[in-house]
PDB file of C-alpha atoms in Angstrom:
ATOM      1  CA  UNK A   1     -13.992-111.510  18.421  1.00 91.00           C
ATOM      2  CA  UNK A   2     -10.788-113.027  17.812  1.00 90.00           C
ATOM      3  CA  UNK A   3      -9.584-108.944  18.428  1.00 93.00           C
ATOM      4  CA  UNK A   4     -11.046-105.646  19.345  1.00 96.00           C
ATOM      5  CA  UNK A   5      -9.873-101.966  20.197  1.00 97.00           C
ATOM      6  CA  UNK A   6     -12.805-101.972  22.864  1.00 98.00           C
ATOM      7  CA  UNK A   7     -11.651-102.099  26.287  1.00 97.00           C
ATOM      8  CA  UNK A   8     -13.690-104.527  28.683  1.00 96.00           C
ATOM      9  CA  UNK A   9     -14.727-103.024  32.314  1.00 95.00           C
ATOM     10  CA  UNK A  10     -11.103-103.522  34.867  1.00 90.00           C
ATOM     11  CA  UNK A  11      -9.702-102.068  37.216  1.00 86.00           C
ATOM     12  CA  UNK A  12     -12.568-100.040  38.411  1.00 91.00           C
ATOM     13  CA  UNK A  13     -12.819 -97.969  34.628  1.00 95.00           C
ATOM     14  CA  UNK A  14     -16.099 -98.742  32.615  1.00 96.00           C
ATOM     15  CA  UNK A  15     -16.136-101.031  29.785  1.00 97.00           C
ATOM     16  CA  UNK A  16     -16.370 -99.384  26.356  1.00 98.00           C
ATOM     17  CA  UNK A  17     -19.473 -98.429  24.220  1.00 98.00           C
ATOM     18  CA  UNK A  18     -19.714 -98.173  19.981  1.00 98.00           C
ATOM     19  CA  UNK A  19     -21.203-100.053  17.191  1.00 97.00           C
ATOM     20  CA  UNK A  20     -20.015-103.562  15.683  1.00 96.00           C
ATOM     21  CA  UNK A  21     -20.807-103.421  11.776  1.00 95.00           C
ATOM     22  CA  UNK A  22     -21.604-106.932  10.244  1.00 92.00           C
ATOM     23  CA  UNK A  23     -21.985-107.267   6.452  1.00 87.00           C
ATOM     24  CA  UNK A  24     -24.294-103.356   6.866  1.00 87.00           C
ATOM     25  CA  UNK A  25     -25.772-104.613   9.975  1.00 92.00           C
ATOM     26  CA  UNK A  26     -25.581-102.202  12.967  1.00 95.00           C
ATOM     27  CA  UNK A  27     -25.107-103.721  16.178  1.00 95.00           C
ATOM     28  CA  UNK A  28     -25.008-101.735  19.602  1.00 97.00           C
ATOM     29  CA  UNK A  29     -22.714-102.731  22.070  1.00 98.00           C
ATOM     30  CA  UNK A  30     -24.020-101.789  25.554  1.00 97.00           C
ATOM     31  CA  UNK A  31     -20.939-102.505  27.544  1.00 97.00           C
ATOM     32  CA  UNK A  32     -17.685-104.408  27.354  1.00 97.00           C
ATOM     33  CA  UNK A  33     -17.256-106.881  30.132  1.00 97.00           C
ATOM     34  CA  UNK A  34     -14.022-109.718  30.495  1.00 93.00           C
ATOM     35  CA  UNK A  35     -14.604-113.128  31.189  1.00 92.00           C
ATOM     36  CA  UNK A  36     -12.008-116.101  31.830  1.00 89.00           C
ATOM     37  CA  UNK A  37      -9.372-113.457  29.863  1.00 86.00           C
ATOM     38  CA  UNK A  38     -12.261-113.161  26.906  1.00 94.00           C
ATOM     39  CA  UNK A  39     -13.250-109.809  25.980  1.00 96.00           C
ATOM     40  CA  UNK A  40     -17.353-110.144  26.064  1.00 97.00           C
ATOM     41  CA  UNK A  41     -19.257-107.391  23.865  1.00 97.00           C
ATOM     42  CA  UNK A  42     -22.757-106.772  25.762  1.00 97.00           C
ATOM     43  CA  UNK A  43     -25.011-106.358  22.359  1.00 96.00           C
ATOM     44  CA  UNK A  44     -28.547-104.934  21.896  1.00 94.00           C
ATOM     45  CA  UNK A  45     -29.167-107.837  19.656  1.00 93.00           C
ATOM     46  CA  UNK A  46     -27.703-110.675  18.042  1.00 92.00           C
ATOM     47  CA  UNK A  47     -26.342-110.013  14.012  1.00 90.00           C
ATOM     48  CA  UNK A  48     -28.012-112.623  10.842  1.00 89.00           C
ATOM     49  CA  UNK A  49     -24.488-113.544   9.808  1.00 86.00           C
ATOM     50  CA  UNK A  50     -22.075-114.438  12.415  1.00 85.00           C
ATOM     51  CA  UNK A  51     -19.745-115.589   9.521  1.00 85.00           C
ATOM     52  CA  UNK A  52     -19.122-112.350   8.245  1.00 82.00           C
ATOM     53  CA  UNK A  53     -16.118-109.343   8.653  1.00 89.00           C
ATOM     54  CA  UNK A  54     -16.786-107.041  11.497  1.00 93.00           C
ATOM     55  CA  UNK A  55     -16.358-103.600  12.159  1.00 95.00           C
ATOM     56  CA  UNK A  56     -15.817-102.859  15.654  1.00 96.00           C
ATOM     57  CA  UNK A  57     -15.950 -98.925  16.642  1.00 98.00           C
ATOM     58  CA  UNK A  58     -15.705 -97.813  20.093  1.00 98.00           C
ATOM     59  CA  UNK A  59     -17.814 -94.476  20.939  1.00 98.00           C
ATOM     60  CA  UNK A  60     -14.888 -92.109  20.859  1.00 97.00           C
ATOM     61  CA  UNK A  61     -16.361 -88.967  23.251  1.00 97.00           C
ATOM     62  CA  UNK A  62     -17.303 -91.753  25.700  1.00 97.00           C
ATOM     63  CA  UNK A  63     -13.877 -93.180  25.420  1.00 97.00           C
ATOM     64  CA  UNK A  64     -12.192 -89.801  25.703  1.00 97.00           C
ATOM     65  CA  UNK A  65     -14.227 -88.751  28.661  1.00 97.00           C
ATOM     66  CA  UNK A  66     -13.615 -92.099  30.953  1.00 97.00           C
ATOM     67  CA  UNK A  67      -9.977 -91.503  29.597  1.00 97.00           C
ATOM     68  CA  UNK A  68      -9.902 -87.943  31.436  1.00 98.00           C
ATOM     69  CA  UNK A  69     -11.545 -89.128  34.451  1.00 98.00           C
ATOM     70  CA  UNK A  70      -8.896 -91.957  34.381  1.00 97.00           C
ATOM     71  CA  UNK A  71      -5.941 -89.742  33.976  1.00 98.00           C
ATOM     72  CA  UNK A  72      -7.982 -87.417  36.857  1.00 98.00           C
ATOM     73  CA  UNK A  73      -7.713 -90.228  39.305  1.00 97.00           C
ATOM     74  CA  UNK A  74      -3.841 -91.091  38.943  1.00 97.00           C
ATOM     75  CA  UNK A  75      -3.549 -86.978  39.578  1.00 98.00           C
ATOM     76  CA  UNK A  76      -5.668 -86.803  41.949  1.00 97.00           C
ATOM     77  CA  UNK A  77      -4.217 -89.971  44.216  1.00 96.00           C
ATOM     78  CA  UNK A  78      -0.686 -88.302  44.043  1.00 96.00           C
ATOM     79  CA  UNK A  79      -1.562 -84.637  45.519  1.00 97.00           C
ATOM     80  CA  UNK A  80      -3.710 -86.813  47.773  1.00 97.00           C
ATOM     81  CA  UNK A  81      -0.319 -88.198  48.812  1.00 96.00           C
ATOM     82  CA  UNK A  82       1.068 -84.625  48.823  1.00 96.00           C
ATOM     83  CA  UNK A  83      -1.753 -82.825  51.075  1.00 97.00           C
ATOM     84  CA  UNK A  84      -2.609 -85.679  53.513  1.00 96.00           C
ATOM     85  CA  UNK A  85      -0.056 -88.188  53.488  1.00 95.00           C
ATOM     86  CA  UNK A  86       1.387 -91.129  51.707  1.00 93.00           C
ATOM     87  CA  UNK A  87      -0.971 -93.698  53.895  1.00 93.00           C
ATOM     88  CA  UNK A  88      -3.879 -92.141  51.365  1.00 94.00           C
ATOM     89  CA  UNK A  89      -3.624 -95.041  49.667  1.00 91.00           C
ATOM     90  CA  UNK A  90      -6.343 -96.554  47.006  1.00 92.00           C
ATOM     91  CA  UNK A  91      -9.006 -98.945  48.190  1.00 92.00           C
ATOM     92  CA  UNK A  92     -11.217 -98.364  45.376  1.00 91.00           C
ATOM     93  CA  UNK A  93     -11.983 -96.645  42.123  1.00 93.00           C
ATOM     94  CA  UNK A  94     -14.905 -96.523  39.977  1.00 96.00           C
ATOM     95  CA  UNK A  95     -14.278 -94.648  36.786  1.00 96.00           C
ATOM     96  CA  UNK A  96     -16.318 -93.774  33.718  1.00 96.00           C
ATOM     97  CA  UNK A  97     -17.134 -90.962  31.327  1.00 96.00           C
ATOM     98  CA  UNK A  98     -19.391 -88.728  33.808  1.00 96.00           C
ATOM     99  CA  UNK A  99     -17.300 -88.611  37.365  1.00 97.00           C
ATOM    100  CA  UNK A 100     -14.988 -90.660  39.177  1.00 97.00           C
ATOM    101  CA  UNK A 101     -15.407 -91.776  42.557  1.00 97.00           C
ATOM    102  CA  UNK A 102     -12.064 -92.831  44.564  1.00 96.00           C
ATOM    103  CA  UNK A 103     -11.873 -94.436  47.920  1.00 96.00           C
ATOM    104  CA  UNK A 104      -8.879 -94.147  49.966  1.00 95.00           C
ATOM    105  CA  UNK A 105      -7.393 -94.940  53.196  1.00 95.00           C
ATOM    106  CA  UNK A 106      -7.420 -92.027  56.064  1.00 95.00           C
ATOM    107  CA  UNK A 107      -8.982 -91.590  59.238  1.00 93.00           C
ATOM    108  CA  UNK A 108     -10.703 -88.343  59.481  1.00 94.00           C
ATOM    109  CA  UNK A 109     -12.676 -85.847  56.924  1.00 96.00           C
ATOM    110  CA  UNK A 110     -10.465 -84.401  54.524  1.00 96.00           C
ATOM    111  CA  UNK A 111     -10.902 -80.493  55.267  1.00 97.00           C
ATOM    112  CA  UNK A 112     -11.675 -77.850  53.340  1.00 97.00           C
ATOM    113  CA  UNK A 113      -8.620 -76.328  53.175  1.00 97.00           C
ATOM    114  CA  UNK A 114      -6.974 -80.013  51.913  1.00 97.00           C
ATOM    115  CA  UNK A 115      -9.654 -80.445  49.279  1.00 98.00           C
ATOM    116  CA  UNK A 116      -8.993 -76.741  48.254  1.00 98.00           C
ATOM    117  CA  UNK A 117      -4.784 -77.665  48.079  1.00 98.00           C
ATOM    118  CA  UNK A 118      -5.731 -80.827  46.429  1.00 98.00           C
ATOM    119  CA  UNK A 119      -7.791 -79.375  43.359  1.00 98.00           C
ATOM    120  CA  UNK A 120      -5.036 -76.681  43.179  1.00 98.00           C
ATOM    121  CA  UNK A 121      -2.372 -79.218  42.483  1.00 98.00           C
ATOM    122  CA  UNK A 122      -4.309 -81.362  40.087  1.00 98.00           C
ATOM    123  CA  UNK A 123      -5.176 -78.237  38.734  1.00 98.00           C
ATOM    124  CA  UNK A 124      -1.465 -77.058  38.055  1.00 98.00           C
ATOM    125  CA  UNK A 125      -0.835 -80.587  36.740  1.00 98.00           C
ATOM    126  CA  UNK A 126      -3.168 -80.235  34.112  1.00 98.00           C
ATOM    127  CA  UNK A 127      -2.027 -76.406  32.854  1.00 98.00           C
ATOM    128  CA  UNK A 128       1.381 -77.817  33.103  1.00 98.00           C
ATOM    129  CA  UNK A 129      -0.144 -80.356  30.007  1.00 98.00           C
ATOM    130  CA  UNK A 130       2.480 -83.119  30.987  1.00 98.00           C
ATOM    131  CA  UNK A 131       2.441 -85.932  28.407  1.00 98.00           C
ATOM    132  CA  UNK A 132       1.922 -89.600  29.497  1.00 97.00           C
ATOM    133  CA  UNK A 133       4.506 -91.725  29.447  1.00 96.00           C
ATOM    134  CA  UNK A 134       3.337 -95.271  28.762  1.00 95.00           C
ATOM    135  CA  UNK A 135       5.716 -98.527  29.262  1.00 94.00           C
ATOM    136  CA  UNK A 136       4.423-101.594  28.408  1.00 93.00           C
ATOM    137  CA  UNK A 137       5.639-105.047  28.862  1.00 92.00           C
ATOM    138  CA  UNK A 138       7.863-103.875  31.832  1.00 92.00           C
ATOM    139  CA  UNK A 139       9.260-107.030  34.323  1.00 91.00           C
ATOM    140  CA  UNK A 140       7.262-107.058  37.355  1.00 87.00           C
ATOM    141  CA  UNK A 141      10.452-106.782  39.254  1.00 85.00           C
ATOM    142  CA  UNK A 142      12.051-103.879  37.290  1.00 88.00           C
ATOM    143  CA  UNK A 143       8.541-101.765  37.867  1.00 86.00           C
ATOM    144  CA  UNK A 144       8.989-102.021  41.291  1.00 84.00           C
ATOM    145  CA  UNK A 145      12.510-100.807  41.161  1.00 82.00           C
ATOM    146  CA  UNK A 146      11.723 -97.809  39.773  1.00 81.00           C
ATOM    147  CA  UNK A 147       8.695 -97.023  42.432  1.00 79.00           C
ATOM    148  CA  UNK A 148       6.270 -97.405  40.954  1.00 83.00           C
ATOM    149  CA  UNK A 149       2.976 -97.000  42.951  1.00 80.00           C
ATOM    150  CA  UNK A 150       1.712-100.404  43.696  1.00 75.00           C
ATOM    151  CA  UNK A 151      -1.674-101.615  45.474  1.00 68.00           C
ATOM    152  CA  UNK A 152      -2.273-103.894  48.263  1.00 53.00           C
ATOM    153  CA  UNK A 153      -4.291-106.679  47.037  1.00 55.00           C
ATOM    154  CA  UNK A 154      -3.784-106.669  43.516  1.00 64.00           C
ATOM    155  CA  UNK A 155      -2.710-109.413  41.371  1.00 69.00           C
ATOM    156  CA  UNK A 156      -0.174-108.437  38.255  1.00 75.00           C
ATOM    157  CA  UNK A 157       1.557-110.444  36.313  1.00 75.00           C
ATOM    158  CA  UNK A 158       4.965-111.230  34.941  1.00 82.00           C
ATOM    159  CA  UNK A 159       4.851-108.305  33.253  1.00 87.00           C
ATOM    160  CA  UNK A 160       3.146-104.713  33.753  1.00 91.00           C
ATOM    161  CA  UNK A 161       2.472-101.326  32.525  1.00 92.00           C
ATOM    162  CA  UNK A 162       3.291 -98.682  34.073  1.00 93.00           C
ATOM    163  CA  UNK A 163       1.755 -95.091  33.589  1.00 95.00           C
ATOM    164  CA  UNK A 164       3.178 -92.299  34.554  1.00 95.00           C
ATOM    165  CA  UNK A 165       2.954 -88.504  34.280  1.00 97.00           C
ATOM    166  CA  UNK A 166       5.781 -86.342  35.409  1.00 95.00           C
ATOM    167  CA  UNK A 167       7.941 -89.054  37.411  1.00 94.00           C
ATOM    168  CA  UNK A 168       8.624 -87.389  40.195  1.00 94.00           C
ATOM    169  CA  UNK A 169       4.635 -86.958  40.755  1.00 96.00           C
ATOM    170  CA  UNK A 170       2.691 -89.587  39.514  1.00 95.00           C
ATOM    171  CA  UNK A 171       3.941 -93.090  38.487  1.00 94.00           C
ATOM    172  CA  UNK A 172       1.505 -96.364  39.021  1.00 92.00           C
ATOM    173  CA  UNK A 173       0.702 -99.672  37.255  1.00 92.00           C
ATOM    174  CA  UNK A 174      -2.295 -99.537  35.448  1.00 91.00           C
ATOM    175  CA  UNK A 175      -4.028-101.128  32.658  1.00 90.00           C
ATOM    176  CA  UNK A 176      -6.953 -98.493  31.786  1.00 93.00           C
ATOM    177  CA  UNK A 177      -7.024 -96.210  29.365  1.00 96.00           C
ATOM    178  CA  UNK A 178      -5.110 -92.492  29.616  1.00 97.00           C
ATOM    179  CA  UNK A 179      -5.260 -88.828  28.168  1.00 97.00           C
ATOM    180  CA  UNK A 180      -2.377 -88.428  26.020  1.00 97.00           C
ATOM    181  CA  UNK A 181      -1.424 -85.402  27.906  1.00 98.00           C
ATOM    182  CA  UNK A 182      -2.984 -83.684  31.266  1.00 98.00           C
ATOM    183  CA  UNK A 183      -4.298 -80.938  29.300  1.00 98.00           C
ATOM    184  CA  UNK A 184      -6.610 -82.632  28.333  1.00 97.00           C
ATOM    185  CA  UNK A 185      -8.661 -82.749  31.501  1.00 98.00           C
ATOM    186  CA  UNK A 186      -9.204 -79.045  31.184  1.00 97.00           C
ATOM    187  CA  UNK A 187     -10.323 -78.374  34.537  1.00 98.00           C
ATOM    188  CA  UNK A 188     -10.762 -80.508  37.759  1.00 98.00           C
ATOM    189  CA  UNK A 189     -13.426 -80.116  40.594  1.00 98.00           C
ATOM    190  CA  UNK A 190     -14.146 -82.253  43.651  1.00 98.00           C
ATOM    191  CA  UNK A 191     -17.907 -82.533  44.275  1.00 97.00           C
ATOM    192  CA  UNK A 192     -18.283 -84.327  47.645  1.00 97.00           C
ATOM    193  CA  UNK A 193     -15.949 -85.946  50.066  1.00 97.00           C
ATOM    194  CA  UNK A 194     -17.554 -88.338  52.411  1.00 96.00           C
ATOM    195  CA  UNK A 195     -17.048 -92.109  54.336  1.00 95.00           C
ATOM    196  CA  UNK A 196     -17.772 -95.058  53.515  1.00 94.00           C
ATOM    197  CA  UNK A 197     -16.061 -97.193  55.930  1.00 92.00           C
ATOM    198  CA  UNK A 198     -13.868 -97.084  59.133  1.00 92.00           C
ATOM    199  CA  UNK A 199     -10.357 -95.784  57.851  1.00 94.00           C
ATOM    200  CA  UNK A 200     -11.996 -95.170  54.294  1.00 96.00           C
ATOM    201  CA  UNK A 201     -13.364 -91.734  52.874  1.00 97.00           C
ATOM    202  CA  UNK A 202     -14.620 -91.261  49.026  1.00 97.00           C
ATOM    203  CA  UNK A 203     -13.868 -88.718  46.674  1.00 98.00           C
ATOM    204  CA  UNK A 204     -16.070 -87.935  43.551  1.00 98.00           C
ATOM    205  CA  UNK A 205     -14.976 -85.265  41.097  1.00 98.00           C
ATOM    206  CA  UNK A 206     -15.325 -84.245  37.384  1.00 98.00           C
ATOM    207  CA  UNK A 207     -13.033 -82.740  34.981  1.00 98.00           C
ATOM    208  CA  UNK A 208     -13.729 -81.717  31.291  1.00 96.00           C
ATOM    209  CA  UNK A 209     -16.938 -80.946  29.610  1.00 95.00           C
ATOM    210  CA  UNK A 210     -18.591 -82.681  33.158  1.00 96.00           C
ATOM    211  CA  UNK A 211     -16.252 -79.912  35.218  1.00 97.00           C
ATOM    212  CA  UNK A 212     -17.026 -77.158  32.675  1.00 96.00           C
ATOM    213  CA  UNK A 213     -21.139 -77.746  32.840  1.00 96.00           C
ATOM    214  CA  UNK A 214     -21.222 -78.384  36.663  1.00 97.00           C
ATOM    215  CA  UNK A 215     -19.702 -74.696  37.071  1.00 96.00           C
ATOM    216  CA  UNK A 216     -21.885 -73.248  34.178  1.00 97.00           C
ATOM    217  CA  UNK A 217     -24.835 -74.772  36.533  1.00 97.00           C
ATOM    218  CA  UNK A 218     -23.645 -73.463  39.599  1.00 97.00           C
ATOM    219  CA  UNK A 219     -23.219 -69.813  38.529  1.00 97.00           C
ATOM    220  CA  UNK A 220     -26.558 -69.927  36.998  1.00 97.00           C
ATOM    221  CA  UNK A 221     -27.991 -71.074  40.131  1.00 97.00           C
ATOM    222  CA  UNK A 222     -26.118 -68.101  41.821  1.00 97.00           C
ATOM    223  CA  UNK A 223     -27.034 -65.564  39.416  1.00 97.00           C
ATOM    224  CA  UNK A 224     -30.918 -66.174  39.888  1.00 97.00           C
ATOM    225  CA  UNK A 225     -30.348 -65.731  43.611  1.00 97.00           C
ATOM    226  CA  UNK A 226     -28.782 -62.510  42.589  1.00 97.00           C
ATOM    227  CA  UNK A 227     -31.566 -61.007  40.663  1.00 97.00           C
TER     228      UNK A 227
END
């Protein structure tokens, strides 16, 4: 399409989902991929007309929830910072509307007591319902001046956007999408903490509707033991 509000898979956030309409036709999109800078729609099948006006609408609660889980990660990687130290640094993120899984540099398991201070800060983030602060456009040189968190590895332009929510927490470069304000998230739980490499550990955790039905689950798991 010559331009669409879908968002194609980057930066380890899932590519969008929704319907294209062509001239009453209904056309799935599966998944939003980018190729050579193209935005690629994955469809369930090809339209009649390709001549014709389109309609592109992006599945909104699938939107919103990767969104969340977007917005969780950002939170999440500066209490990291806070609780374990600032070498906690990303190596890896996959993000989409059910969980998010973050790797990050550190050499031992994350304790108990860390993962209990880190959900507490994310936590206070979120009640705190700071609104994001989006800057687009910004000089490559100019983000850095203002400290902007930037990762090893990656490969920004001239120009970048920078995200940030409260800056003195959480400031990094990003091109996914964002809640419009932490409150969003409603609630945020780490599930498991584990490794997956020497000097790497993963983090997955939920927030939102996933957050409130994983503790809905849980206590009525408990309450059977109970009776």
């Amino acid at each position: 399409l010559d331009r669409t509000p879908f968002y194609a898979q980057s930066g380890g956030q899932a590519g969008d989902k929704g319907t294209l309409i062509i001239d009453n036709e209904t056309i799935n999109v599966i998944d939003t991929q980018k190729e050579n800078d193209l935005t690629i729609h994955v469809v369930n099948k090809f339209p009649s007309n390709f001549e014709g006006n389109i309609k592109a609408i992006v599945n909104e609660t699938l939107r919103l929830s990767t969104s969340n889980h977007h917005t969780a990660v950002h939170l999440m990687h500066a209490a990291l910072h806070e609780v374990v130290g600032k070498h906690a640094l990303q190596k890896g993120q996959d993000v989409d509307a059910n969980r998010l899984r973050f790797d990050f540099s550190h050499f031992q398991k994350v304790t108990d007591e860390e993962i209990h201070n880190i959900e507490k800060i994310v936590n206070e983030k979120i009640r705190a319902n700071i609104p994001l602060l989006e800057q687009r456009n910004v000089p490559i040189e100019e983000a850095r001046k203002t400290g902007a968190m930037m990762l090893f590895g990656e490969k920004y332009g001239d120009s970048v956007r920078i995200i940030t929510f409260d800056p003195n927490f959480s400031v990094e470069l990003c091109g996914g999408t964002h809640a419009k304000a932490t409150g969003q998230l409603g609630y945020f739980k780490i599930l498991t903490e584990s490794a997956v490499a020497a000097g790497v550990r993963r983090i997955e955790a939920i927030v939102a509707d996933a957050a409130e039905n994983f503790i809905n689950t849980e206590l009525h798991e408990l309450n059977n033991i109970r009776e």
